[in-house]
XYZ file of C-alpha atoms in Angstrom:
304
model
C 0.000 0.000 0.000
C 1.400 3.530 -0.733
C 1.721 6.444 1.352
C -1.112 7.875 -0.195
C -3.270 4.949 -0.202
C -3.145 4.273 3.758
C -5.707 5.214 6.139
C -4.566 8.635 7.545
C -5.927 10.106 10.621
C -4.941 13.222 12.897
C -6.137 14.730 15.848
C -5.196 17.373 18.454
C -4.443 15.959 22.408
C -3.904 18.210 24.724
C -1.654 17.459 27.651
C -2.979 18.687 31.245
C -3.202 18.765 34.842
C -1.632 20.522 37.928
C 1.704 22.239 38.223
C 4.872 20.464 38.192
C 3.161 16.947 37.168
C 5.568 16.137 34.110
C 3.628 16.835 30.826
C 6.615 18.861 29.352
C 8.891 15.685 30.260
C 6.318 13.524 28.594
C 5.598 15.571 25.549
C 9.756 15.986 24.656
C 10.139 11.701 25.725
C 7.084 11.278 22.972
C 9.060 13.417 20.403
C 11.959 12.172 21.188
C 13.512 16.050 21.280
C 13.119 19.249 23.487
C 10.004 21.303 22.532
C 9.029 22.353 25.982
C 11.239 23.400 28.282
C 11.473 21.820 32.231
C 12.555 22.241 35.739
C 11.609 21.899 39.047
C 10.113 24.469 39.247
C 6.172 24.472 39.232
C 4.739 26.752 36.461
C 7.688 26.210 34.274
C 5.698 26.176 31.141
C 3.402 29.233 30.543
C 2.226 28.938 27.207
C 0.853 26.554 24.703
C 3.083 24.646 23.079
C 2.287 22.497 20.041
C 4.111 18.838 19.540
C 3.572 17.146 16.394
C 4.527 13.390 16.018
C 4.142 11.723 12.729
C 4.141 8.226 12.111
C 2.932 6.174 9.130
C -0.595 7.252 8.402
C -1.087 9.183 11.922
C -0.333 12.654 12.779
C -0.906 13.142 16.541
C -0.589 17.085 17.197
C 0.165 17.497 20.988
C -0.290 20.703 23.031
C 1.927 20.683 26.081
C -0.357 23.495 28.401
C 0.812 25.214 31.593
C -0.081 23.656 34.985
C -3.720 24.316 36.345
C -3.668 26.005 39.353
C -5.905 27.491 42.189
C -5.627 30.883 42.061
C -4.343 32.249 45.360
C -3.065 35.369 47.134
C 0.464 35.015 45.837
C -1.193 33.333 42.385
C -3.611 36.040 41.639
C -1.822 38.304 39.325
C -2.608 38.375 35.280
C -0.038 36.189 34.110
C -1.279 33.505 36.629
C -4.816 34.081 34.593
C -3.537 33.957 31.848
C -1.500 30.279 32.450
C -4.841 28.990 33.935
C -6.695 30.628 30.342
C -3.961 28.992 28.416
C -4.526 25.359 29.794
C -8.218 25.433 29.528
C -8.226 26.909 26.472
C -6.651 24.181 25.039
C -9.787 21.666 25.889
C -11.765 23.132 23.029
C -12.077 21.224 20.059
C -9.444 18.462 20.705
C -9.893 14.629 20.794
C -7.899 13.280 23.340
C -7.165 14.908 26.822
C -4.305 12.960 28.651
C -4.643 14.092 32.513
C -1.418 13.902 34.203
C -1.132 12.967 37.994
C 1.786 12.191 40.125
C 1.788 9.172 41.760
C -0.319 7.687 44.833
C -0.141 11.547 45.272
C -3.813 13.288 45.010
C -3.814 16.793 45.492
C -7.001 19.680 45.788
C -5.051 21.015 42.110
C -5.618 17.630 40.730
C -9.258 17.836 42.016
C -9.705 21.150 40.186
C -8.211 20.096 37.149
C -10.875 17.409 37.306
C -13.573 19.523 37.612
C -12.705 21.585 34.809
C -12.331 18.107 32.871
C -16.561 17.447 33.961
C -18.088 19.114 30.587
C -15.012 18.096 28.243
C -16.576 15.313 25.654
C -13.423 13.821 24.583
C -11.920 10.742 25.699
C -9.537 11.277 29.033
C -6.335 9.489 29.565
C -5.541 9.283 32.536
C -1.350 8.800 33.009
C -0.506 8.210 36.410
C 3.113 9.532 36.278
C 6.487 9.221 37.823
C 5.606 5.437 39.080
C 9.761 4.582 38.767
C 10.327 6.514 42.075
C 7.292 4.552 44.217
C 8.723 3.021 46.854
C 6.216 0.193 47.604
C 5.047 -0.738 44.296
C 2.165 -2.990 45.650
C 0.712 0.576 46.662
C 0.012 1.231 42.929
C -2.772 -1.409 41.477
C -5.165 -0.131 44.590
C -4.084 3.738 43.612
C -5.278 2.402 40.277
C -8.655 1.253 41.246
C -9.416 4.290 44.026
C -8.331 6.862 41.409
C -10.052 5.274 38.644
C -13.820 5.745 40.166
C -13.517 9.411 40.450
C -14.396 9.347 36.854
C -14.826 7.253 33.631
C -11.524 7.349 32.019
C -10.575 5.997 28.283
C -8.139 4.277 29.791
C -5.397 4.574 32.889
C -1.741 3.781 32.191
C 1.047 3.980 34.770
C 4.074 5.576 33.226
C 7.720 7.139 33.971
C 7.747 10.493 31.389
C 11.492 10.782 32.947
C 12.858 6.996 31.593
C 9.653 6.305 28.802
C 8.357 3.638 30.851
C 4.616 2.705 29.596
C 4.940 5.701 26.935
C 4.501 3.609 24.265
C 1.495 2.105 25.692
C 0.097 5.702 26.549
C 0.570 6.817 22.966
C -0.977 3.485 21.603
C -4.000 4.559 23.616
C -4.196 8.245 22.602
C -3.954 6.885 18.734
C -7.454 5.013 19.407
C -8.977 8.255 19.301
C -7.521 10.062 16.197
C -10.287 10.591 14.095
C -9.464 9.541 10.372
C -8.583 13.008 8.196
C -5.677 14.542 6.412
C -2.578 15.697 8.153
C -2.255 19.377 9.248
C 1.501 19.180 9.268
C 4.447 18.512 7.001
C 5.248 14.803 8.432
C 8.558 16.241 9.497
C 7.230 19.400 10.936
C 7.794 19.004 14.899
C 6.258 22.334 16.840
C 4.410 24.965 15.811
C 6.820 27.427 17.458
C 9.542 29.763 16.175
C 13.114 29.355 17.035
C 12.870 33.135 18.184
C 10.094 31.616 20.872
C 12.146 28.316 21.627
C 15.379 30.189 21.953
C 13.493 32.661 24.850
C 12.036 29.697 26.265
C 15.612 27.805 26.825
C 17.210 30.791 28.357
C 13.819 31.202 31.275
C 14.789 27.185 31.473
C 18.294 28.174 32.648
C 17.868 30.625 34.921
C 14.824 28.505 36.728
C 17.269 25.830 36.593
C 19.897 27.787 38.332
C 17.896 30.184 40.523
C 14.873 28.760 40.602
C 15.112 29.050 44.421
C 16.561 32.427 44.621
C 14.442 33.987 41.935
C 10.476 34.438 41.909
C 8.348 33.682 38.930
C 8.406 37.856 38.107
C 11.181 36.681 35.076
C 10.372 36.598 31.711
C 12.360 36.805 28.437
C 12.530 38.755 25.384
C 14.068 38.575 21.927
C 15.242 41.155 20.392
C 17.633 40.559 17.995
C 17.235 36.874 15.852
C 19.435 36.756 13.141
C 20.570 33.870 10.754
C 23.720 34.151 8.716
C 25.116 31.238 6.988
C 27.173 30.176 9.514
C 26.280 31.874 12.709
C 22.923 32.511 14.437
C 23.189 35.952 16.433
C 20.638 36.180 18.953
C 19.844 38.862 22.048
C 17.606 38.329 24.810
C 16.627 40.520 27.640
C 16.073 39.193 30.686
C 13.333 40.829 32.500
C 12.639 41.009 36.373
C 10.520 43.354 38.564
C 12.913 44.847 41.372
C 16.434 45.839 41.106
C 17.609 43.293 44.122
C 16.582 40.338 41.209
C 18.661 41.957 38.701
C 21.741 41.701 41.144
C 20.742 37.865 42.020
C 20.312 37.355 38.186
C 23.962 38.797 37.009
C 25.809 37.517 39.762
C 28.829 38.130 41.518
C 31.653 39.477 38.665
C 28.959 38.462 36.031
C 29.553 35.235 36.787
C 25.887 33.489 36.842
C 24.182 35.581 33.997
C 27.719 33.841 31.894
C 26.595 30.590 33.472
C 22.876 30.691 32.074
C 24.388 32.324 28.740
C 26.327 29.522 28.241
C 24.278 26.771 29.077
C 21.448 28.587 26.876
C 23.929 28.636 24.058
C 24.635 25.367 23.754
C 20.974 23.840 23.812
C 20.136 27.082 21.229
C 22.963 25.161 18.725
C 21.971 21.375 19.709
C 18.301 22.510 18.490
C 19.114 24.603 15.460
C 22.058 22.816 14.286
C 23.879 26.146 13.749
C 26.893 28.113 16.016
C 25.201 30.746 18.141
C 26.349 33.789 19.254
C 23.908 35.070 22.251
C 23.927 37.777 24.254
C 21.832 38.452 27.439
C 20.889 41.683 28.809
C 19.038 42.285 31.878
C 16.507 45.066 32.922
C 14.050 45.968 35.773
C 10.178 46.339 34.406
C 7.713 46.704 37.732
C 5.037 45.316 37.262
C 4.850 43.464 34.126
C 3.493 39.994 35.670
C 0.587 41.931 36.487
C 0.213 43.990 33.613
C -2.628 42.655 31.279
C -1.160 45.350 28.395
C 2.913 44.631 28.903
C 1.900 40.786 29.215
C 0.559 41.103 25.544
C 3.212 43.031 24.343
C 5.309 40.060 25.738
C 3.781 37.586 23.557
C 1.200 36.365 26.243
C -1.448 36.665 24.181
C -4.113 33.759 23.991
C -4.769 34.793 20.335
């Protein structure tokens, strides 16, 4: 049978559930490269990003979504709307909704992502995640059966996101729901980002990485220079924080951590676009700007 002769189908999935549960992790381990960036950190991921996977006649089309959260006194500020707009935005229209938990662990997050999941008509997945670092694994096959009468579920699978474990049987039980249809994508097509966007996103991955501790979620970053030459991509990013005491954190004694983060940033940047890099980072204090409907727009946190 030819390419064009087998059945093709394609559908959208969208990845969810509560801060810090692993859907970045499992999105880049089903693509096999990194789309989304990770740490730690919860609310690592603040936009939607868009996975495609190709393979024979199906197209699945991911979207990797930030971590539902309740909104709070220290969580109540626009760009914490707009994550929590973001993620449920991306339960329109799709056919497949895997819901991520970790472990025996059940939270009141994972409860509210579940309520938000009550009026969704597509199949839900349920992945019960991180199961390689369960200490007593007789605890899981009850876990299985207590968590599994909250709700009707397509299916539950047990997985590790971190060392693949079960992924294949996870993505064997998304592809049950792809309706039949053309593909959306070039087969080789693998995001529906720009490098301009992946190349901010991998520099706020190193600095949560390396002050995730020290620094509070008021960072964001900004392109403003992307340029390809045959040989050399030159890129400049500003860093952005709110007070000046961040800024100090963020450069370091001598400059020494903003070179750390540069460097580690640079060499990702040329593992993903298979070009040299030349990147420079600037930093600068904007009050405000997490909480700032107008300068989160102007940021690129726009839903549209």
């Amino acid at each position: 049978m030819s390419q064009d002769d087998q059945r093709q189908t394609c559908g959208f999935v969208a990845i969810v559930g509560r801060p810090n549960v692993g859907k970045s992790t499992l999105m880049n381990r089903i693509l096999g490269q990194k789309i989304s960036i990770t740490s730690r950190r919860p609310q690592t991921t603040r936009h939607q990003v868009m996975g495609i996977k190709t393979e024979g006649g199906a197209q699945f089309i991911y979207v990797d979504t930030p971590g539902m959260h309740i909104m709070s006194k220290d969580r109540n500020k626009a760009i914490n709307r707009f994550m929590n707009q973001a993620a449920s935005q991306a339960l329109r229209d799709v056919d497949c909704v895997v819901f991520i938990i970790d472990r025996t662990r059940w939270t009141d997050e994972d409860q509210a992502v579940l309520k938000r999941l009550e009026h969704v008509e597509a199949p839900i997945i349920l992945a019960v995640n991180k199961v390689d670092r369960l200490q007593d694994k007789g605890d899981l096959l009850p876990w299985l059966a207590e968590v599994g009468a909250r709700r009707e579920f397509a299916a539950i699978v047990p997985i590790s996101a971190k060392h693949g474990t079960q992924v294949d049987t996870l993505e064997a039980e998304v592809a049950k729901h792809l309706p039949e249809g053309i593909h959306y994508f070039p087969d080789d097509q693998v995001t529906d980002k720009s490098l301009r966007f992946l190349a901010a996103e991998l520099v706020r991955e190193k600095v949560m990485r390396q002050l995730g501790d020290e620094l509070p979620y008021q960072m964001t970053v900004e392109i403003e220079e992307f340029r390809e030459t045959e040989r050399v991509t030159h890129i400049s990013a500003l860093i952005l924080v709110e007070r000046q005491g961040q800024k100090v954190i963020l450069i370091g004694e001598n400059g020494e951590r903003i070179k750390s983060i540069g460097r580690e940033a640079r060499l990702d940047m040329e593992r993903a676009f298979g070009t040299k890099v030349m990147l420079n980072l600037w930093v600068k204090v904007k009050r405000g700007w997490s909480d700032d409907e107008r300068a989160l727009k102007s940021l690129g946190y726009d839903l549209d």
